[in-house]
C-alpha cells in the first residue's frame, strides 16, 4: 500500500463506508479506522444469549435517485429487503449488512480510537488512544458525529468552519425479549415517552422470537441521559407495557444510550472540505437525519478528495 496515495477514513458508519468505497473504486488506497468493535455506527445490531436486536437505526428509505439505485442493487443481491411499510428497507441479516458490503475487501481497523491527527509536511499522520501511529496519508476524512469531530479537531489544533453548528438529540434504546411479540411490527406512539417500538424478529433474515427494540423520545432521553441503565430498563418497560396494553413478560432486557442519535440541526451542505489541508468531514449532520443523508454526504466528501488528488470524481 502506497500510504502517500492513501486516504484515512475515520468512522465506519454509512458516511465513512460510502466515502471509502468511492475512493477505493477510483483506484486510491484507503484505510478505515473506527473505535467500535465492528462497523456500522448507528446502523447497529446487538447480539446476546442467542438474541438479536437492531438497537440503532431501524430502517432506510430513499428520497433521491443515487441512494434509490444503491438500495435497488442491495436488494437484488439480498443485502437489504422490505419491512413494515412502503419504501422502508432493512439490512439482511442485520442493519450492519449494507455497511459491511461497502467496506468489503477494504482495510478496516476496528477498536481503534484516533486521538489526534498530525500534519507532517504535505501528509497526515494519526495517533490512536493506545499510542499507536498510522500514516502517512494524503488526505483525511472524518465521519463521526459532529461534536466528536469538533473535539478531535480541537485536540489536534485544526478546525473546519461550520461543524460546530450541527446538533443532535440523544436516545435511550431498550432491547427486550418477550414471550409474545405484538401483532404490529412497528408502533410509533403519540402520548408516551416512547417514540418507537419495533419487532426485530419480524424483519427478514432475523431469528424467530419476540425481540423488541424500544426507542425513547428525544426530550425524555435528554431528561434521563445520566440515569442508571437499570432505571431506564424499568421506566421504558413500563411505558412499553402501557403502549401495548399487556405485560411484556420479559426474559431479557438491556438499555443502550446513544448520545448522538438523531440530527436536530443539519449544516445544510453536503460536506466540509479544506483543499489546502486535504482535510474533510461528512455525515448525516451535513444533510439531515437519514441514512441516505449520511451516504450522500460520504460520497460528496469522497468526490471532493478525488478531485483534489487528481482522480476522476
PDB file of C-alpha atoms in Angstrom, residues 47-265:
ATOM      1  CA  UNK A  47     -26.376  -9.996  19.779  1.00  0.00           C
ATOM      2  CA  UNK A  48     -26.622 -11.639  23.200  1.00  0.00           C
ATOM      3  CA  UNK A  49     -27.729 -15.024  24.509  1.00  0.00           C
ATOM      4  CA  UNK A  50     -28.810 -16.113  21.023  1.00  0.00           C
ATOM      5  CA  UNK A  51     -30.920 -12.951  20.603  1.00  0.00           C
ATOM      6  CA  UNK A  52     -30.570 -10.176  18.029  1.00  0.00           C
ATOM      7  CA  UNK A  53     -31.668  -6.528  18.166  1.00  0.00           C
ATOM      8  CA  UNK A  54     -31.250  -3.629  15.728  1.00  0.00           C
ATOM      9  CA  UNK A  55     -30.874  -1.142  18.566  1.00  0.00           C
ATOM     10  CA  UNK A  56     -29.846   1.830  16.433  1.00  0.00           C
ATOM     11  CA  UNK A  57     -31.338   2.899  13.088  1.00  0.00           C
ATOM     12  CA  UNK A  58     -34.374   0.779  12.267  1.00  0.00           C
ATOM     13  CA  UNK A  59     -34.725   1.144   8.504  1.00  0.00           C
ATOM     14  CA  UNK A  60     -33.667   3.039   5.376  1.00  0.00           C
ATOM     15  CA  UNK A  61     -35.628   4.989   2.778  1.00  0.00           C
ATOM     16  CA  UNK A  62     -34.566   6.662  -0.466  1.00  0.00           C
ATOM     17  CA  UNK A  63     -35.638  10.173  -1.422  1.00  0.00           C
ATOM     18  CA  UNK A  64     -33.099  10.681  -4.223  1.00  0.00           C
ATOM     19  CA  UNK A  65     -32.019   8.697  -7.253  1.00  0.00           C
ATOM     20  CA  UNK A  66     -28.484   7.931  -6.058  1.00  0.00           C
ATOM     21  CA  UNK A  67     -29.493   6.155  -2.860  1.00  0.00           C
ATOM     22  CA  UNK A  68     -32.515   4.578  -4.570  1.00  0.00           C
ATOM     23  CA  UNK A  69     -30.130   2.931  -7.042  1.00  0.00           C
ATOM     24  CA  UNK A  70     -27.928   1.783  -4.182  1.00  0.00           C
ATOM     25  CA  UNK A  71     -30.892   0.253  -2.335  1.00  0.00           C
ATOM     26  CA  UNK A  72     -32.077  -1.455  -5.528  1.00  0.00           C
ATOM     27  CA  UNK A  73     -28.641  -3.013  -6.026  1.00  0.00           C
ATOM     28  CA  UNK A  74     -28.507  -4.190  -2.422  1.00  0.00           C
ATOM     29  CA  UNK A  75     -31.997  -5.652  -2.717  1.00  0.00           C
ATOM     30  CA  UNK A  76     -31.065  -7.565  -5.881  1.00  0.00           C
ATOM     31  CA  UNK A  77     -28.117  -9.070  -4.032  1.00  0.00           C
ATOM     32  CA  UNK A  78     -30.065  -9.911  -0.867  1.00  0.00           C
ATOM     33  CA  UNK A  79     -28.287  -7.366   1.323  1.00  0.00           C
ATOM     34  CA  UNK A  80     -31.477  -5.428   2.093  1.00  0.00           C
ATOM     35  CA  UNK A  81     -35.174  -6.254   1.989  1.00  0.00           C
ATOM     36  CA  UNK A  82     -38.559  -4.591   2.534  1.00  0.00           C
ATOM     37  CA  UNK A  83     -40.013  -4.252   6.014  1.00  0.00           C
ATOM     38  CA  UNK A  84     -43.077  -2.844   7.758  1.00  0.00           C
ATOM     39  CA  UNK A  85     -44.270  -0.080   5.433  1.00  0.00           C
ATOM     40  CA  UNK A  86     -43.877   1.030   1.826  1.00  0.00           C
ATOM     41  CA  UNK A  87     -40.395   2.193   0.911  1.00  0.00           C
ATOM     42  CA  UNK A  88     -38.727   1.020   4.111  1.00  0.00           C
ATOM     43  CA  UNK A  89     -35.737  -1.296   3.758  1.00  0.00           C
ATOM     44  CA  UNK A  90     -33.624  -3.094   6.343  1.00  0.00           C
ATOM     45  CA  UNK A  91     -30.279  -4.823   6.138  1.00  0.00           C
ATOM     46  CA  UNK A  92     -30.170  -8.629   5.953  1.00  0.00           C
ATOM     47  CA  UNK A  93     -29.335 -10.401   8.222  1.00  0.00           C
ATOM     48  CA  UNK A  94     -28.867  -7.220  10.267  1.00  0.00           C
ATOM     49  CA  UNK A  95     -28.631  -3.459   9.870  1.00  0.00           C
ATOM     50  CA  UNK A  96     -24.847  -3.512   9.517  1.00  0.00           C
ATOM     51  CA  UNK A  97     -25.022  -5.546   6.269  1.00  0.00           C
ATOM     52  CA  UNK A  98     -25.045  -2.579   3.825  1.00  0.00           C
ATOM     53  CA  UNK A  99     -22.028  -1.006   5.532  1.00  0.00           C
ATOM     54  CA  UNK A 100     -20.169  -4.318   5.534  1.00  0.00           C
ATOM     55  CA  UNK A 101     -20.853  -4.608   1.812  1.00  0.00           C
ATOM     56  CA  UNK A 102     -19.383  -1.157   1.101  1.00  0.00           C
ATOM     57  CA  UNK A 103     -16.296  -1.980   3.173  1.00  0.00           C
ATOM     58  CA  UNK A 104     -15.723  -5.492   1.831  1.00  0.00           C
ATOM     59  CA  UNK A 105     -12.072  -6.087   0.858  1.00  0.00           C
ATOM     60  CA  UNK A 106     -11.006  -2.741   2.355  1.00  0.00           C
ATOM     61  CA  UNK A 107      -8.625  -2.216   5.271  1.00  0.00           C
ATOM     62  CA  UNK A 108     -10.661  -1.565   8.431  1.00  0.00           C
ATOM     63  CA  UNK A 109      -9.055  -1.133  11.855  1.00  0.00           C
ATOM     64  CA  UNK A 110     -11.855  -1.712  14.377  1.00  0.00           C
ATOM     65  CA  UNK A 111     -11.367  -0.974  18.055  1.00  0.00           C
ATOM     66  CA  UNK A 112      -9.024   1.879  17.117  1.00  0.00           C
ATOM     67  CA  UNK A 113      -9.935   5.308  18.510  1.00  0.00           C
ATOM     68  CA  UNK A 114      -7.993   8.084  16.783  1.00  0.00           C
ATOM     69  CA  UNK A 115      -6.961  10.651  19.402  1.00  0.00           C
ATOM     70  CA  UNK A 116      -5.043  13.148  17.238  1.00  0.00           C
ATOM     71  CA  UNK A 117      -4.425  13.970  13.599  1.00  0.00           C
ATOM     72  CA  UNK A 118      -0.978  15.416  12.894  1.00  0.00           C
ATOM     73  CA  UNK A 119       0.132  17.406   9.872  1.00  0.00           C
ATOM     74  CA  UNK A 120       3.527  16.149   8.654  1.00  0.00           C
ATOM     75  CA  UNK A 121       4.642  18.279   5.740  1.00  0.00           C
ATOM     76  CA  UNK A 122       2.196  17.612   2.928  1.00  0.00           C
ATOM     77  CA  UNK A 123       0.868  14.450   4.586  1.00  0.00           C
ATOM     78  CA  UNK A 124      -1.088  13.379   7.649  1.00  0.00           C
ATOM     79  CA  UNK A 125      -0.257  11.016  10.477  1.00  0.00           C
ATOM     80  CA  UNK A 126      -2.678   9.690  13.071  1.00  0.00           C
ATOM     81  CA  UNK A 127      -2.197   8.777  16.721  1.00  0.00           C
ATOM     82  CA  UNK A 128      -4.634   6.392  18.394  1.00  0.00           C
ATOM     83  CA  UNK A 129      -5.685   6.197  22.026  1.00  0.00           C
ATOM     84  CA  UNK A 130      -3.231   3.382  22.722  1.00  0.00           C
ATOM     85  CA  UNK A 131      -0.296   5.415  21.403  1.00  0.00           C
ATOM     86  CA  UNK A 132      -0.109   3.703  18.022  1.00  0.00           C
ATOM     87  CA  UNK A 133       0.837   5.754  14.963  1.00  0.00           C
ATOM     88  CA  UNK A 134      -0.596   5.450  11.464  1.00  0.00           C
ATOM     89  CA  UNK A 135       0.341   7.064   8.163  1.00  0.00           C
ATOM     90  CA  UNK A 136       1.410   8.917   6.188  1.00  0.00           C
ATOM     91  CA  UNK A 137      -1.866   9.729   4.406  1.00  0.00           C
ATOM     92  CA  UNK A 138      -2.548  12.077   1.515  1.00  0.00           C
ATOM     93  CA  UNK A 139      -5.912  13.164   2.960  1.00  0.00           C
ATOM     94  CA  UNK A 140      -8.114  12.599   5.998  1.00  0.00           C
ATOM     95  CA  UNK A 141     -11.914  12.231   6.002  1.00  0.00           C
ATOM     96  CA  UNK A 142     -13.663  12.314   9.393  1.00  0.00           C
ATOM     97  CA  UNK A 143     -17.197  10.902   9.551  1.00  0.00           C
ATOM     98  CA  UNK A 144     -18.010  10.877  13.281  1.00  0.00           C
ATOM     99  CA  UNK A 145     -20.995  12.712  14.761  1.00  0.00           C
ATOM    100  CA  UNK A 146     -20.262  16.441  14.542  1.00  0.00           C
ATOM    101  CA  UNK A 147     -19.483  17.044  18.276  1.00  0.00           C
ATOM    102  CA  UNK A 148     -16.903  14.237  18.188  1.00  0.00           C
ATOM    103  CA  UNK A 149     -15.352  15.703  15.037  1.00  0.00           C
ATOM    104  CA  UNK A 150     -15.128  19.121  16.697  1.00  0.00           C
ATOM    105  CA  UNK A 151     -13.442  17.576  19.752  1.00  0.00           C
ATOM    106  CA  UNK A 152     -10.864  15.684  17.661  1.00  0.00           C
ATOM    107  CA  UNK A 153     -10.073  18.760  15.577  1.00  0.00           C
ATOM    108  CA  UNK A 154      -9.679  20.928  18.693  1.00  0.00           C
ATOM    109  CA  UNK A 155      -7.371  18.373  20.305  1.00  0.00           C
ATOM    110  CA  UNK A 156      -5.304  18.339  17.108  1.00  0.00           C
ATOM    111  CA  UNK A 157      -5.124  22.108  16.616  1.00  0.00           C
ATOM    112  CA  UNK A 158      -7.310  22.264  13.490  1.00  0.00           C
ATOM    113  CA  UNK A 159     -10.800  23.432  12.595  1.00  0.00           C
ATOM    114  CA  UNK A 160     -13.424  23.066   9.876  1.00  0.00           C
ATOM    115  CA  UNK A 161     -15.788  26.025   9.877  1.00  0.00           C
ATOM    116  CA  UNK A 162     -19.412  25.001  10.389  1.00  0.00           C
ATOM    117  CA  UNK A 163     -19.059  21.632  12.086  1.00  0.00           C
ATOM    118  CA  UNK A 164     -19.941  23.189  15.446  1.00  0.00           C
ATOM    119  CA  UNK A 165     -23.369  24.264  14.172  1.00  0.00           C
ATOM    120  CA  UNK A 166     -24.759  20.737  13.845  1.00  0.00           C
ATOM    121  CA  UNK A 167     -26.735  19.463  16.855  1.00  0.00           C
ATOM    122  CA  UNK A 168     -28.119  16.090  17.887  1.00  0.00           C
ATOM    123  CA  UNK A 169     -30.824  14.617  20.082  1.00  0.00           C
ATOM    124  CA  UNK A 170     -29.926  11.694  22.344  1.00  0.00           C
ATOM    125  CA  UNK A 171     -31.857   8.434  22.537  1.00  0.00           C
ATOM    126  CA  UNK A 172     -32.195   5.680  25.096  1.00  0.00           C
ATOM    127  CA  UNK A 173     -32.771   2.337  23.396  1.00  0.00           C
ATOM    128  CA  UNK A 174     -34.303  -0.645  25.213  1.00  0.00           C
ATOM    129  CA  UNK A 175     -33.805  -4.200  23.940  1.00  0.00           C
ATOM    130  CA  UNK A 176     -36.253  -6.767  25.326  1.00  0.00           C
ATOM    131  CA  UNK A 177     -37.027 -10.412  24.614  1.00  0.00           C
ATOM    132  CA  UNK A 178     -40.667 -11.248  25.398  1.00  0.00           C
ATOM    133  CA  UNK A 179     -42.835 -14.342  25.261  1.00  0.00           C
ATOM    134  CA  UNK A 180     -45.256 -12.864  22.746  1.00  0.00           C
ATOM    135  CA  UNK A 181     -44.400 -10.176  20.198  1.00  0.00           C
ATOM    136  CA  UNK A 182     -47.096  -7.579  19.407  1.00  0.00           C
ATOM    137  CA  UNK A 183     -49.190  -8.050  16.283  1.00  0.00           C
ATOM    138  CA  UNK A 184     -47.964  -4.719  14.866  1.00  0.00           C
ATOM    139  CA  UNK A 185     -44.334  -4.878  13.740  1.00  0.00           C
ATOM    140  CA  UNK A 186     -43.772  -1.113  14.061  1.00  0.00           C
ATOM    141  CA  UNK A 187     -45.556   1.108  16.605  1.00  0.00           C
ATOM    142  CA  UNK A 188     -44.997   4.876  16.903  1.00  0.00           C
ATOM    143  CA  UNK A 189     -46.969   6.088  19.957  1.00  0.00           C
ATOM    144  CA  UNK A 190     -48.108   9.686  20.339  1.00  0.00           C
ATOM    145  CA  UNK A 191     -48.809  10.215  24.047  1.00  0.00           C
ATOM    146  CA  UNK A 192     -45.840   8.359  25.533  1.00  0.00           C
ATOM    147  CA  UNK A 193     -42.166   8.768  26.392  1.00  0.00           C
ATOM    148  CA  UNK A 194     -41.638   6.149  23.685  1.00  0.00           C
ATOM    149  CA  UNK A 195     -41.066   7.195  20.097  1.00  0.00           C
ATOM    150  CA  UNK A 196     -40.948   3.750  18.517  1.00  0.00           C
ATOM    151  CA  UNK A 197     -41.443   0.060  19.276  1.00  0.00           C
ATOM    152  CA  UNK A 198     -40.051  -2.258  16.599  1.00  0.00           C
ATOM    153  CA  UNK A 199     -40.378  -6.024  16.361  1.00  0.00           C
ATOM    154  CA  UNK A 200     -36.866  -7.078  15.373  1.00  0.00           C
ATOM    155  CA  UNK A 201     -37.912 -10.664  14.796  1.00  0.00           C
ATOM    156  CA  UNK A 202     -40.379  -9.503  12.123  1.00  0.00           C
ATOM    157  CA  UNK A 203     -37.555  -8.279   9.894  1.00  0.00           C
ATOM    158  CA  UNK A 204     -36.319 -10.510   7.054  1.00  0.00           C
ATOM    159  CA  UNK A 205     -33.436 -12.825   7.913  1.00  0.00           C
ATOM    160  CA  UNK A 206     -33.804 -12.456  11.680  1.00  0.00           C
ATOM    161  CA  UNK A 207     -34.058 -15.183  14.332  1.00  0.00           C
ATOM    162  CA  UNK A 208     -37.574 -16.149  15.411  1.00  0.00           C
ATOM    163  CA  UNK A 209     -38.927 -14.968  18.756  1.00  0.00           C
ATOM    164  CA  UNK A 210     -40.304 -11.927  20.490  1.00  0.00           C
ATOM    165  CA  UNK A 211     -37.423  -9.477  20.161  1.00  0.00           C
ATOM    166  CA  UNK A 212     -38.392  -5.823  20.569  1.00  0.00           C
ATOM    167  CA  UNK A 213     -36.410  -2.597  20.330  1.00  0.00           C
ATOM    168  CA  UNK A 214     -37.908   0.421  22.104  1.00  0.00           C
ATOM    169  CA  UNK A 215     -36.613   3.929  21.379  1.00  0.00           C
ATOM    170  CA  UNK A 216     -37.410   6.722  23.813  1.00  0.00           C
ATOM    171  CA  UNK A 217     -38.335  10.170  22.505  1.00  0.00           C
ATOM    172  CA  UNK A 218     -35.587  12.842  22.402  1.00  0.00           C
ATOM    173  CA  UNK A 219     -36.927  15.025  25.240  1.00  0.00           C
ATOM    174  CA  UNK A 220     -37.367  12.051  27.567  1.00  0.00           C
ATOM    175  CA  UNK A 221     -33.917  10.724  26.664  1.00  0.00           C
ATOM    176  CA  UNK A 222     -32.346  14.117  27.284  1.00  0.00           C
ATOM    177  CA  UNK A 223     -34.043  14.444  30.669  1.00  0.00           C
ATOM    178  CA  UNK A 224     -32.853  10.963  31.706  1.00  0.00           C
ATOM    179  CA  UNK A 225     -29.483  10.964  29.929  1.00  0.00           C
ATOM    180  CA  UNK A 226     -27.394  10.220  33.028  1.00  0.00           C
ATOM    181  CA  UNK A 227     -29.874   7.862  34.724  1.00  0.00           C
ATOM    182  CA  UNK A 228     -28.654   4.342  35.625  1.00  0.00           C
ATOM    183  CA  UNK A 229     -29.381   1.711  32.995  1.00  0.00           C
ATOM    184  CA  UNK A 230     -31.469  -0.283  35.463  1.00  0.00           C
ATOM    185  CA  UNK A 231     -33.779   2.699  35.927  1.00  0.00           C
ATOM    186  CA  UNK A 232     -34.075   3.158  32.156  1.00  0.00           C
ATOM    187  CA  UNK A 233     -34.958  -0.508  31.660  1.00  0.00           C
ATOM    188  CA  UNK A 234     -37.669  -0.276  34.312  1.00  0.00           C
ATOM    189  CA  UNK A 235     -39.171   3.001  33.063  1.00  0.00           C
ATOM    190  CA  UNK A 236     -39.212   2.094  29.375  1.00  0.00           C
ATOM    191  CA  UNK A 237     -40.517  -1.417  30.066  1.00  0.00           C
ATOM    192  CA  UNK A 238     -43.490   0.061  31.958  1.00  0.00           C
ATOM    193  CA  UNK A 239     -44.094   2.603  29.200  1.00  0.00           C
ATOM    194  CA  UNK A 240     -43.974  -0.140  26.559  1.00  0.00           C
ATOM    195  CA  UNK A 241     -46.498  -2.214  28.521  1.00  0.00           C
ATOM    196  CA  UNK A 242     -48.809   0.809  28.598  1.00  0.00           C
ATOM    197  CA  UNK A 243     -48.463   1.258  24.821  1.00  0.00           C
ATOM    198  CA  UNK A 244     -49.038  -2.435  24.082  1.00  0.00           C
ATOM    199  CA  UNK A 245     -51.821  -2.867  26.631  1.00  0.00           C
ATOM    200  CA  UNK A 246     -50.353  -6.038  28.113  1.00  0.00           C
ATOM    201  CA  UNK A 247     -47.433  -7.196  30.280  1.00  0.00           C
ATOM    202  CA  UNK A 248     -44.161  -7.792  28.465  1.00  0.00           C
ATOM    203  CA  UNK A 249     -43.215 -10.971  30.379  1.00  0.00           C
ATOM    204  CA  UNK A 250     -39.595 -10.054  29.781  1.00  0.00           C
ATOM    205  CA  UNK A 251     -36.900 -12.724  29.523  1.00  0.00           C
ATOM    206  CA  UNK A 252     -34.040 -10.353  28.611  1.00  0.00           C
ATOM    207  CA  UNK A 253     -33.712  -6.583  28.906  1.00  0.00           C
ATOM    208  CA  UNK A 254     -30.813  -4.218  28.270  1.00  0.00           C
ATOM    209  CA  UNK A 255     -30.570  -0.483  27.615  1.00  0.00           C
ATOM    210  CA  UNK A 256     -28.158   1.405  25.360  1.00  0.00           C
ATOM    211  CA  UNK A 257     -27.564   5.157  25.422  1.00  0.00           C
ATOM    212  CA  UNK A 258     -26.987   6.993  22.158  1.00  0.00           C
ATOM    213  CA  UNK A 259     -25.645  10.452  22.987  1.00  0.00           C
ATOM    214  CA  UNK A 260     -25.745  11.490  19.321  1.00  0.00           C
ATOM    215  CA  UNK A 261     -28.738   9.622  17.972  1.00  0.00           C
ATOM    216  CA  UNK A 262     -30.600  11.885  15.580  1.00  0.00           C
ATOM    217  CA  UNK A 263     -29.634  15.128  13.866  1.00  0.00           C
ATOM    218  CA  UNK A 264     -31.710  18.077  15.077  1.00  0.00           C
ATOM    219  CA  UNK A 265     -29.861  20.872  13.267  1.00  0.00           C
TER     220      UNK A 265
END
